[in-house]
Amino acid sequence: MKRVIILFILAGCFVGNLTAQTSWYDRYRECINDSSLEYSRMVIEQWEQAEPESADVYAAWFNYYCKMSMSEVMQMTPVPPQDGQEALELEDGTGASVYMYAKQVFADSLLAIANQKIDKAISLYPNRLDLPFGKITMLFMQEDYKSVMPVIHQVIERSHVNGNQWTWTLDAPVEDGEGLFKSSMQDYFNRLVDAELDDEAMQVTEWLLQYYPDEVMFRSNKASILAITGNMDQALPLFLSIHDDNPDDYIVTSNIAYIYMTKGDKKNALKYYRILSKCGDEDMEELARQAISELTKK
């Protein structure tokens, strides 16, 4: 499922009829990117006077204080930048590479105010999915993985209560609430795995499987974490059960073949690599052909 990246709460993922809030929301959108923070604050204050209990006002304050809290500092580190960020590469006295690039830092006092605003909004409007998603996005930006876990859990619990009947900006209903919820959970799982937080990724998966036990994506996530952490004997039956339910999932087929190969079960490894060699994906078919060639040589 496609990964979803949501930047704060300003994404226009909503449908339906807009209310009188639109004029205030439009004024806010006009100023948020192109105006000074002082002017943005003035617009939000006026909006709050007109609509003091609007979820979008709380969201606007959250964005304002998050933006206020953020700044960049230059750092020198032996760790290269991630995600293609530009950096100046230098050599230290020993000839080893060091990198100079900007790092995002946050003012804790301003983040505390931002979190007060968003927590209040979430408590008042628990079905507004953009609100917790905004907080989760900020916590991932801060690499505050301890704090992000209970927020993710809260969203999962709410999805069970409301049957994924979510709203978004201006309280408009989300067209495919379940699809957005599940794809976003997958994104959060991937972020945790990328950060090498296997225990946290597994915990999110277990929370999800409690309410979505038949979801292939979440079942596959659990099996993958088991395999990554060396628990091949536990991962294999999970992958096999997923393959029975969804034999066209070539990622699962590849994982089954690989586990059999690592276990020294040549017969079953060849069986699943041969299935993979006809999956229709050129890269996976080539991988399967190479594996088959190596196994048959042995």
PDB file of C-alpha atoms in Angstrom:
ATOM      1  CA  MET A   1       0.000   0.000   0.000  1.00  0.00           C
ATOM      2  CA  LYS A   2       1.295   3.415  -0.857  1.00  0.00           C
ATOM      3  CA  ARG A   3       2.983   5.260   1.964  1.00  0.00           C
ATOM      4  CA  VAL A   4       1.303   8.471   3.039  1.00  0.00           C
ATOM      5  CA  ILE A   5       3.323  11.472   4.130  1.00  0.00           C
ATOM      6  CA  ILE A   6       1.335  14.117   5.930  1.00  0.00           C
ATOM      7  CA  LEU A   7       2.986  17.434   6.764  1.00  0.00           C
ATOM      8  CA  PHE A   8       1.319  18.877   9.815  1.00  0.00           C
ATOM      9  CA  ILE A   9      -2.408  19.443   9.313  1.00  0.00           C
ATOM     10  CA  LEU A  10      -2.496  21.590   6.204  1.00  0.00           C
ATOM     11  CA  ALA A  11      -3.047  18.865   3.609  1.00  0.00           C
ATOM     12  CA  GLY A  12      -6.364  19.269   1.814  1.00  0.00           C
ATOM     13  CA  CYS A  13      -7.557  15.685   2.221  1.00  0.00           C
ATOM     14  CA  PHE A  14     -11.249  16.367   2.652  1.00  0.00           C
ATOM     15  CA  VAL A  15     -14.550  16.304   0.798  1.00  0.00           C
ATOM     16  CA  GLY A  16     -18.071  17.525   1.374  1.00  0.00           C
ATOM     17  CA  ASN A  17     -19.771  20.881   1.803  1.00  0.00           C
ATOM     18  CA  LEU A  18     -17.749  23.600   3.487  1.00  0.00           C
ATOM     19  CA  THR A  19     -19.238  25.831   6.134  1.00  0.00           C
ATOM     20  CA  ALA A  20     -18.749  29.461   7.036  1.00  0.00           C
ATOM     21  CA  GLN A  21     -15.386  28.422   8.441  1.00  0.00           C
ATOM     22  CA  THR A  22     -14.071  28.444   4.893  1.00  0.00           C
ATOM     23  CA  SER A  23     -13.511  32.185   4.774  1.00  0.00           C
ATOM     24  CA  TRP A  24     -11.408  32.134   7.949  1.00  0.00           C
ATOM     25  CA  TYR A  25      -9.605  29.005   6.845  1.00  0.00           C
ATOM     26  CA  ASP A  26      -8.849  30.576   3.457  1.00  0.00           C
ATOM     27  CA  ARG A  27      -7.458  33.693   5.126  1.00  0.00           C
ATOM     28  CA  TYR A  28      -5.282  31.513   7.272  1.00  0.00           C
ATOM     29  CA  ARG A  29      -4.029  29.465   4.306  1.00  0.00           C
ATOM     30  CA  GLU A  30      -3.177  32.655   2.434  1.00  0.00           C
ATOM     31  CA  CYS A  31      -0.988  33.959   5.228  1.00  0.00           C
ATOM     32  CA  ILE A  32       0.604  30.816   6.650  1.00  0.00           C
ATOM     33  CA  ASN A  33       3.265  30.361   3.973  1.00  0.00           C
ATOM     34  CA  ASP A  34       3.762  33.863   2.581  1.00  0.00           C
ATOM     35  CA  SER A  35       3.399  36.147   5.599  1.00  0.00           C
ATOM     36  CA  SER A  36       5.308  36.819   8.788  1.00  0.00           C
ATOM     37  CA  LEU A  37       4.602  34.776  11.876  1.00  0.00           C
ATOM     38  CA  GLU A  38       3.343  37.937  13.543  1.00  0.00           C
ATOM     39  CA  TYR A  39       0.684  38.416  10.876  1.00  0.00           C
ATOM     40  CA  SER A  40      -0.238  34.742  11.028  1.00  0.00           C
ATOM     41  CA  ARG A  41      -0.719  35.051  14.768  1.00  0.00           C
ATOM     42  CA  MET A  42      -2.991  38.058  14.292  1.00  0.00           C
ATOM     43  CA  VAL A  43      -5.172  36.152  11.818  1.00  0.00           C
ATOM     44  CA  ILE A  44      -5.410  33.141  14.147  1.00  0.00           C
ATOM     45  CA  GLU A  45      -6.343  35.370  17.088  1.00  0.00           C
ATOM     46  CA  GLN A  46      -9.134  36.987  15.061  1.00  0.00           C
ATOM     47  CA  TRP A  47     -10.308  33.567  13.873  1.00  0.00           C
ATOM     48  CA  GLU A  48     -10.330  32.306  17.457  1.00  0.00           C
ATOM     49  CA  GLN A  49     -12.505  35.228  18.556  1.00  0.00           C
ATOM     50  CA  ALA A  50     -15.005  34.417  15.815  1.00  0.00           C
ATOM     51  CA  GLU A  51     -14.958  30.625  16.286  1.00  0.00           C
ATOM     52  CA  PRO A  52     -13.378  29.840  19.666  1.00  0.00           C
ATOM     53  CA  GLU A  53     -14.187  26.106  19.615  1.00  0.00           C
ATOM     54  CA  SER A  54     -13.189  25.374  16.028  1.00  0.00           C
ATOM     55  CA  ALA A  55     -10.922  22.340  15.667  1.00  0.00           C
ATOM     56  CA  ASP A  56      -9.196  24.167  12.835  1.00  0.00           C
ATOM     57  CA  VAL A  57      -8.264  27.043  15.145  1.00  0.00           C
ATOM     58  CA  TYR A  58      -6.576  24.585  17.489  1.00  0.00           C
ATOM     59  CA  ALA A  59      -4.797  23.079  14.490  1.00  0.00           C
ATOM     60  CA  ALA A  60      -3.691  26.529  13.357  1.00  0.00           C
ATOM     61  CA  TRP A  61      -2.233  27.284  16.783  1.00  0.00           C
ATOM     62  CA  PHE A  62      -0.448  23.946  16.764  1.00  0.00           C
ATOM     63  CA  ASN A  63       1.116  24.719  13.396  1.00  0.00           C
ATOM     64  CA  TYR A  64       2.035  28.223  14.517  1.00  0.00           C
ATOM     65  CA  TYR A  65       3.875  27.108  17.653  1.00  0.00           C
ATOM     66  CA  CYS A  66       5.540  24.204  15.852  1.00  0.00           C
ATOM     67  CA  LYS A  67       6.838  26.591  13.218  1.00  0.00           C
ATOM     68  CA  MET A  68       7.974  29.017  15.932  1.00  0.00           C
ATOM     69  CA  SER A  69       9.856  26.223  17.686  1.00  0.00           C
ATOM     70  CA  MET A  70      11.876  25.142  14.652  1.00  0.00           C
ATOM     71  CA  SER A  71      15.302  26.427  13.679  1.00  0.00           C
ATOM     72  CA  GLU A  72      18.415  25.111  11.973  1.00  0.00           C
ATOM     73  CA  VAL A  73      21.946  24.840  13.285  1.00  0.00           C
ATOM     74  CA  MET A  74      25.063  23.724  11.443  1.00  0.00           C
ATOM     75  CA  GLN A  75      26.761  20.598  12.710  1.00  0.00           C
ATOM     76  CA  MET A  76      29.911  18.638  11.955  1.00  0.00           C
ATOM     77  CA  THR A  77      29.581  14.894  12.382  1.00  0.00           C
ATOM     78  CA  PRO A  78      31.098  11.655  11.058  1.00  0.00           C
ATOM     79  CA  VAL A  79      27.539  10.525  10.252  1.00  0.00           C
ATOM     80  CA  PRO A  80      26.550  11.364   6.642  1.00  0.00           C
ATOM     81  CA  PRO A  81      23.198  13.107   6.075  1.00  0.00           C
ATOM     82  CA  GLN A  82      20.113  11.059   5.310  1.00  0.00           C
ATOM     83  CA  ASP A  83      17.546  11.277   2.500  1.00  0.00           C
ATOM     84  CA  GLY A  84      19.849  13.018   0.054  1.00  0.00           C
ATOM     85  CA  GLN A  85      20.425  16.130   2.151  1.00  0.00           C
ATOM     86  CA  GLU A  86      23.285  18.261   0.854  1.00  0.00           C
ATOM     87  CA  ALA A  87      26.439  18.353   2.956  1.00  0.00           C
ATOM     88  CA  LEU A  88      30.018  19.557   2.820  1.00  0.00           C
ATOM     89  CA  GLU A  89      32.386  16.599   3.155  1.00  0.00           C
ATOM     90  CA  LEU A  90      35.710  17.298   4.883  1.00  0.00           C
ATOM     91  CA  GLU A  91      38.583  15.257   6.290  1.00  0.00           C
ATOM     92  CA  ASP A  92      39.690  15.311   9.894  1.00  0.00           C
ATOM     93  CA  GLY A  93      43.286  15.000  11.072  1.00  0.00           C
ATOM     94  CA  THR A  94      43.252  11.241  10.551  1.00  0.00           C
ATOM     95  CA  GLY A  95      41.903  11.422   7.007  1.00  0.00           C
ATOM     96  CA  ALA A  96      38.431  10.218   8.005  1.00  0.00           C
ATOM     97  CA  SER A  97      35.410  11.934   6.484  1.00  0.00           C
ATOM     98  CA  VAL A  98      33.322  14.382   8.473  1.00  0.00           C
ATOM     99  CA  TYR A  99      30.198  16.092   7.197  1.00  0.00           C
ATOM    100  CA  MET A 100      28.888  19.593   7.767  1.00  0.00           C
ATOM    101  CA  TYR A 101      25.160  20.151   7.235  1.00  0.00           C
ATOM    102  CA  ALA A 102      22.135  21.766   8.822  1.00  0.00           C
ATOM    103  CA  LYS A 103      20.228  20.049  11.601  1.00  0.00           C
ATOM    104  CA  GLN A 104      16.675  20.850  12.666  1.00  0.00           C
ATOM    105  CA  VAL A 105      16.359  21.777  16.335  1.00  0.00           C
ATOM    106  CA  PHE A 106      13.283  22.563  18.396  1.00  0.00           C
ATOM    107  CA  ALA A 107      12.501  24.881  21.310  1.00  0.00           C
ATOM    108  CA  ASP A 108      10.949  22.715  24.009  1.00  0.00           C
ATOM    109  CA  SER A 109       8.947  25.527  25.600  1.00  0.00           C
ATOM    110  CA  LEU A 110       7.175  26.353  22.322  1.00  0.00           C
ATOM    111  CA  LEU A 111       6.594  22.685  21.533  1.00  0.00           C
ATOM    112  CA  ALA A 112       4.944  22.324  24.929  1.00  0.00           C
ATOM    113  CA  ILE A 113       2.427  25.035  23.995  1.00  0.00           C
ATOM    114  CA  ALA A 114       1.859  23.401  20.596  1.00  0.00           C
ATOM    115  CA  ASN A 115       1.155  20.067  22.260  1.00  0.00           C
ATOM    116  CA  GLN A 116      -1.274  21.652  24.709  1.00  0.00           C
ATOM    117  CA  LYS A 117      -3.248  23.013  21.767  1.00  0.00           C
ATOM    118  CA  ILE A 118      -3.311  19.779  19.798  1.00  0.00           C
ATOM    119  CA  ASP A 119      -4.048  17.590  22.828  1.00  0.00           C
ATOM    120  CA  LYS A 120      -7.038  19.771  23.673  1.00  0.00           C
ATOM    121  CA  ALA A 121      -8.275  19.518  20.082  1.00  0.00           C
ATOM    122  CA  ILE A 122      -7.880  15.732  20.022  1.00  0.00           C
ATOM    123  CA  SER A 123      -9.855  15.395  23.250  1.00  0.00           C
ATOM    124  CA  LEU A 124     -12.681  17.566  21.890  1.00  0.00           C
ATOM    125  CA  TYR A 125     -12.697  16.099  18.366  1.00  0.00           C
ATOM    126  CA  PRO A 126     -11.513  12.484  18.629  1.00  0.00           C
ATOM    127  CA  ASN A 127     -12.651  11.625  15.082  1.00  0.00           C
ATOM    128  CA  ARG A 128     -10.629  14.401  13.428  1.00  0.00           C
ATOM    129  CA  LEU A 129      -7.828  12.268  12.006  1.00  0.00           C
ATOM    130  CA  ASP A 130      -5.681  15.204  10.886  1.00  0.00           C
ATOM    131  CA  LEU A 131      -5.176  16.260  14.507  1.00  0.00           C
ATOM    132  CA  PRO A 132      -3.289  13.196  15.824  1.00  0.00           C
ATOM    133  CA  PHE A 133      -1.596  12.782  12.453  1.00  0.00           C
ATOM    134  CA  GLY A 134      -0.188  16.290  12.806  1.00  0.00           C
ATOM    135  CA  LYS A 135       1.173  15.496  16.248  1.00  0.00           C
ATOM    136  CA  ILE A 136       2.642  12.190  15.065  1.00  0.00           C
ATOM    137  CA  THR A 137       4.376  13.933  12.161  1.00  0.00           C
ATOM    138  CA  MET A 138       6.018  16.422  14.511  1.00  0.00           C
ATOM    139  CA  LEU A 139       7.136  13.707  16.911  1.00  0.00           C
ATOM    140  CA  PHE A 140       8.759  11.783  14.077  1.00  0.00           C
ATOM    141  CA  MET A 141      10.513  14.967  12.961  1.00  0.00           C
ATOM    142  CA  GLN A 142      11.897  15.293  16.492  1.00  0.00           C
ATOM    143  CA  GLU A 143      12.793  11.585  16.547  1.00  0.00           C
ATOM    144  CA  ASP A 144      10.816  11.400  19.783  1.00  0.00           C
ATOM    145  CA  TYR A 145       9.838   7.776  19.360  1.00  0.00           C
ATOM    146  CA  LYS A 146       8.889   7.256  23.003  1.00  0.00           C
ATOM    147  CA  SER A 147       6.233   9.962  22.803  1.00  0.00           C
ATOM    148  CA  VAL A 148       4.923   8.934  19.380  1.00  0.00           C
ATOM    149  CA  MET A 149       3.936   5.439  20.489  1.00  0.00           C
ATOM    150  CA  PRO A 150       0.952   6.352  22.733  1.00  0.00           C
ATOM    151  CA  VAL A 151      -0.392   8.729  20.070  1.00  0.00           C
ATOM    152  CA  ILE A 152      -0.307   5.963  17.453  1.00  0.00           C
ATOM    153  CA  HIS A 153      -1.990   3.625  19.934  1.00  0.00           C
ATOM    154  CA  GLN A 154      -4.694   6.201  20.587  1.00  0.00           C
ATOM    155  CA  VAL A 155      -5.474   6.438  16.866  1.00  0.00           C
ATOM    156  CA  ILE A 156      -5.655   2.659  16.542  1.00  0.00           C
ATOM    157  CA  GLU A 157      -8.045   2.417  19.488  1.00  0.00           C
ATOM    158  CA  ARG A 158     -10.212   5.165  18.029  1.00  0.00           C
ATOM    159  CA  SER A 159     -10.335   3.431  14.650  1.00  0.00           C
ATOM    160  CA  HIS A 160     -11.949   0.478  16.382  1.00  0.00           C
ATOM    161  CA  VAL A 161     -14.484   2.703  18.153  1.00  0.00           C
ATOM    162  CA  ASN A 162     -15.512   4.788  15.129  1.00  0.00           C
ATOM    163  CA  GLY A 163     -15.157   2.151  12.419  1.00  0.00           C
ATOM    164  CA  ASN A 164     -12.758   4.481  10.564  1.00  0.00           C
ATOM    165  CA  GLN A 165     -15.442   7.104  10.047  1.00  0.00           C
ATOM    166  CA  TRP A 166     -12.970   9.976  10.156  1.00  0.00           C
ATOM    167  CA  THR A 167     -13.195  13.671   9.418  1.00  0.00           C
ATOM    168  CA  TRP A 168     -10.476  16.056   8.287  1.00  0.00           C
ATOM    169  CA  THR A 169      -9.986  19.781   7.750  1.00  0.00           C
ATOM    170  CA  LEU A 170     -13.169  21.830   8.254  1.00  0.00           C
ATOM    171  CA  ASP A 171     -14.783  18.699   9.737  1.00  0.00           C
ATOM    172  CA  ALA A 172     -15.358  17.250   6.265  1.00  0.00           C
ATOM    173  CA  PRO A 173     -15.607  13.445   6.049  1.00  0.00           C
ATOM    174  CA  VAL A 174     -12.685  11.441   4.682  1.00  0.00           C
ATOM    175  CA  GLU A 175     -13.749   9.505   1.575  1.00  0.00           C
ATOM    176  CA  ASP A 176     -11.791   6.337   2.382  1.00  0.00           C
ATOM    177  CA  GLY A 177     -11.162   6.508   6.095  1.00  0.00           C
ATOM    178  CA  GLU A 178     -10.030   2.920   6.435  1.00  0.00           C
ATOM    179  CA  GLY A 179      -7.624   3.177   3.512  1.00  0.00           C
ATOM    180  CA  LEU A 180      -6.059   6.365   4.840  1.00  0.00           C
ATOM    181  CA  PHE A 181      -5.796   4.922   8.332  1.00  0.00           C
ATOM    182  CA  LYS A 182      -4.152   1.689   7.189  1.00  0.00           C
ATOM    183  CA  SER A 183      -1.720   3.298   4.755  1.00  0.00           C
ATOM    184  CA  SER A 184      -0.672   5.796   7.411  1.00  0.00           C
ATOM    185  CA  MET A 185      -0.128   3.019   9.951  1.00  0.00           C
ATOM    186  CA  GLN A 186       2.076   1.313   7.381  1.00  0.00           C
ATOM    187  CA  ASP A 187       4.048   4.507   6.985  1.00  0.00           C
ATOM    188  CA  TYR A 188       4.577   4.740  10.737  1.00  0.00           C
ATOM    189  CA  PHE A 189       5.642   1.083  10.848  1.00  0.00           C
ATOM    190  CA  ASN A 190       8.188   1.732   8.086  1.00  0.00           C
ATOM    191  CA  ARG A 191       9.549   4.776   9.902  1.00  0.00           C
ATOM    192  CA  LEU A 192      10.100   2.743  13.058  1.00  0.00           C
ATOM    193  CA  VAL A 193      11.809  -0.040  11.106  1.00  0.00           C
ATOM    194  CA  ASP A 194      14.009   2.523   9.328  1.00  0.00           C
ATOM    195  CA  ALA A 195      14.994   3.862  12.765  1.00  0.00           C
ATOM    196  CA  GLU A 196      15.916   0.265  13.764  1.00  0.00           C
ATOM    197  CA  LEU A 197      13.222   0.248  16.446  1.00  0.00           C
ATOM    198  CA  ASP A 198      12.066  -3.313  15.912  1.00  0.00           C
ATOM    199  CA  ASP A 199      10.367  -3.639  19.309  1.00  0.00           C
ATOM    200  CA  GLU A 200       8.318  -0.508  18.709  1.00  0.00           C
ATOM    201  CA  ALA A 201       7.436  -1.607  15.169  1.00  0.00           C
ATOM    202  CA  MET A 202       6.282  -4.959  16.522  1.00  0.00           C
ATOM    203  CA  GLN A 203       4.222  -3.254  19.210  1.00  0.00           C
ATOM    204  CA  VAL A 204       2.374  -1.156  16.626  1.00  0.00           C
ATOM    205  CA  THR A 205       1.776  -4.310  14.593  1.00  0.00           C
ATOM    206  CA  GLU A 206       0.344  -6.173  17.585  1.00  0.00           C
ATOM    207  CA  TRP A 207      -1.981  -3.265  18.355  1.00  0.00           C
ATOM    208  CA  LEU A 208      -3.223  -3.314  14.764  1.00  0.00           C
ATOM    209  CA  LEU A 209      -3.660  -7.077  14.597  1.00  0.00           C
ATOM    210  CA  GLN A 210      -5.860  -6.936  17.679  1.00  0.00           C
ATOM    211  CA  TYR A 211      -8.547  -5.230  15.555  1.00  0.00           C
ATOM    212  CA  TYR A 212      -7.451  -6.181  12.026  1.00  0.00           C
ATOM    213  CA  PRO A 213      -6.357  -9.821  12.389  1.00  0.00           C
ATOM    214  CA  ASP A 214      -7.004 -10.670   8.732  1.00  0.00           C
ATOM    215  CA  GLU A 215      -5.153  -7.718   7.220  1.00  0.00           C
ATOM    216  CA  VAL A 216      -2.381  -9.220   5.064  1.00  0.00           C
ATOM    217  CA  MET A 217      -0.191  -6.127   5.316  1.00  0.00           C
ATOM    218  CA  PHE A 218      -0.129  -6.180   9.116  1.00  0.00           C
ATOM    219  CA  ARG A 219       0.336  -9.964   9.267  1.00  0.00           C
ATOM    220  CA  SER A 220       3.256  -9.634   6.861  1.00  0.00           C
ATOM    221  CA  ASN A 221       4.738  -6.869   9.014  1.00  0.00           C
ATOM    222  CA  LYS A 222       4.732  -9.164  12.046  1.00  0.00           C
ATOM    223  CA  ALA A 223       6.353 -11.986  10.111  1.00  0.00           C
ATOM    224  CA  SER A 224       8.967  -9.584   8.714  1.00  0.00           C
ATOM    225  CA  ILE A 225       9.939  -8.307  12.161  1.00  0.00           C
ATOM    226  CA  LEU A 226      10.237 -11.867  13.433  1.00  0.00           C
ATOM    227  CA  ALA A 227      12.501 -12.705  10.511  1.00  0.00           C
ATOM    228  CA  ILE A 228      14.586  -9.549  10.885  1.00  0.00           C
ATOM    229  CA  THR A 229      15.166 -10.318  14.560  1.00  0.00           C
ATOM    230  CA  GLY A 230      16.264 -13.872  13.787  1.00  0.00           C
ATOM    231  CA  ASN A 231      13.071 -15.693  14.740  1.00  0.00           C
ATOM    232  CA  MET A 232      12.824 -17.567  11.444  1.00  0.00           C
ATOM    233  CA  ASP A 233      10.944 -20.538  12.871  1.00  0.00           C
ATOM    234  CA  GLN A 234       8.155 -18.224  14.070  1.00  0.00           C
ATOM    235  CA  ALA A 235       8.156 -16.116  10.915  1.00  0.00           C
ATOM    236  CA  LEU A 236       7.886 -18.996   8.460  1.00  0.00           C
ATOM    237  CA  PRO A 237       4.415 -20.325   9.422  1.00  0.00           C
ATOM    238  CA  LEU A 238       3.071 -16.777   9.397  1.00  0.00           C
ATOM    239  CA  PHE A 239       4.403 -16.178   5.904  1.00  0.00           C
ATOM    240  CA  LEU A 240       3.034 -19.523   4.753  1.00  0.00           C
ATOM    241  CA  SER A 241      -0.440 -18.701   6.074  1.00  0.00           C
ATOM    242  CA  ILE A 242      -0.333 -15.334   4.296  1.00  0.00           C
ATOM    243  CA  HIS A 243       0.757 -17.059   1.099  1.00  0.00           C
ATOM    244  CA  ASP A 244      -2.231 -19.421   1.362  1.00  0.00           C
ATOM    245  CA  ASP A 245      -4.574 -16.421   1.633  1.00  0.00           C
ATOM    246  CA  ASN A 246      -2.803 -14.263  -0.921  1.00  0.00           C
ATOM    247  CA  PRO A 247      -0.599 -16.366  -3.235  1.00  0.00           C
ATOM    248  CA  ASP A 248       0.041 -13.428  -5.588  1.00  0.00           C
ATOM    249  CA  ASP A 249       1.958 -11.445  -2.943  1.00  0.00           C
ATOM    250  CA  TYR A 250       5.446 -11.889  -4.377  1.00  0.00           C
ATOM    251  CA  ILE A 251       7.135 -10.188  -1.408  1.00  0.00           C
ATOM    252  CA  VAL A 252       5.745 -12.901   0.852  1.00  0.00           C
ATOM    253  CA  THR A 253       6.785 -15.594  -1.633  1.00  0.00           C
ATOM    254  CA  SER A 254      10.298 -14.161  -1.714  1.00  0.00           C
ATOM    255  CA  ASN A 255      10.494 -14.133   2.073  1.00  0.00           C
ATOM    256  CA  ILE A 256       9.356 -17.760   2.291  1.00  0.00           C
ATOM    257  CA  ALA A 257      11.944 -18.840  -0.266  1.00  0.00           C
ATOM    258  CA  TYR A 258      14.691 -16.923   1.526  1.00  0.00           C
ATOM    259  CA  ILE A 259      13.843 -18.418   4.921  1.00  0.00           C
ATOM    260  CA  TYR A 260      13.860 -21.943   3.509  1.00  0.00           C
ATOM    261  CA  MET A 261      17.213 -21.220   1.888  1.00  0.00           C
ATOM    262  CA  THR A 262      18.718 -19.932   5.157  1.00  0.00           C
ATOM    263  CA  LYS A 263      17.399 -23.031   6.934  1.00  0.00           C
ATOM    264  CA  GLY A 264      19.117 -25.269   4.380  1.00  0.00           C
ATOM    265  CA  ASP A 265      15.837 -26.621   2.980  1.00  0.00           C
ATOM    266  CA  LYS A 266      16.868 -26.632  -0.678  1.00  0.00           C
ATOM    267  CA  LYS A 267      13.751 -28.418  -1.917  1.00  0.00           C
ATOM    268  CA  ASN A 268      11.285 -25.884  -0.545  1.00  0.00           C
ATOM    269  CA  ALA A 269      13.551 -22.944  -1.334  1.00  0.00           C
ATOM    270  CA  LEU A 270      13.551 -24.002  -4.997  1.00  0.00           C
ATOM    271  CA  LYS A 271       9.788 -24.532  -4.899  1.00  0.00           C
ATOM    272  CA  TYR A 272       9.074 -20.955  -3.859  1.00  0.00           C
ATOM    273  CA  TYR A 273      11.808 -19.361  -5.948  1.00  0.00           C
ATOM    274  CA  ARG A 274      10.296 -21.089  -8.981  1.00  0.00           C
ATOM    275  CA  ILE A 275       6.913 -19.618  -8.068  1.00  0.00           C
ATOM    276  CA  LEU A 276       8.600 -16.236  -7.687  1.00  0.00           C
ATOM    277  CA  SER A 277      10.275 -16.585 -11.100  1.00  0.00           C
ATOM    278  CA  LYS A 278       6.803 -16.362 -12.679  1.00  0.00           C
ATOM    279  CA  CYS A 279       5.380 -13.560 -10.516  1.00  0.00           C
ATOM    280  CA  GLY A 280       5.311 -10.903 -13.249  1.00  0.00           C
ATOM    281  CA  ASP A 281       7.716  -8.473 -11.575  1.00  0.00           C
ATOM    282  CA  GLU A 282      10.960  -8.251 -13.564  1.00  0.00           C
ATOM    283  CA  ASP A 283      13.225  -7.488 -10.613  1.00  0.00           C
ATOM    284  CA  MET A 284      11.799 -10.252  -8.448  1.00  0.00           C
ATOM    285  CA  GLU A 285      11.909 -12.730 -11.314  1.00  0.00           C
ATOM    286  CA  GLU A 286      15.582 -11.944 -11.882  1.00  0.00           C
ATOM    287  CA  LEU A 287      16.294 -12.366  -8.163  1.00  0.00           C
ATOM    288  CA  ALA A 288      14.533 -15.739  -8.270  1.00  0.00           C
ATOM    289  CA  ARG A 289      16.490 -16.896 -11.321  1.00  0.00           C
ATOM    290  CA  GLN A 290      19.769 -16.021  -9.643  1.00  0.00           C
ATOM    291  CA  ALA A 291      18.766 -17.856  -6.483  1.00  0.00           C
ATOM    292  CA  ILE A 292      17.670 -20.906  -8.445  1.00  0.00           C
ATOM    293  CA  SER A 293      20.979 -20.915 -10.291  1.00  0.00           C
ATOM    294  CA  GLU A 294      22.940 -20.791  -7.021  1.00  0.00           C
ATOM    295  CA  LEU A 295      20.815 -23.498  -5.396  1.00  0.00           C
ATOM    296  CA  THR A 296      21.034 -25.864  -8.351  1.00  0.00           C
ATOM    297  CA  LYS A 297      24.844 -25.435  -8.481  1.00  0.00           C
ATOM    298  CA  LYS A 298      25.015 -26.548  -4.882  1.00  0.00           C
TER     299      LYS A 298
END
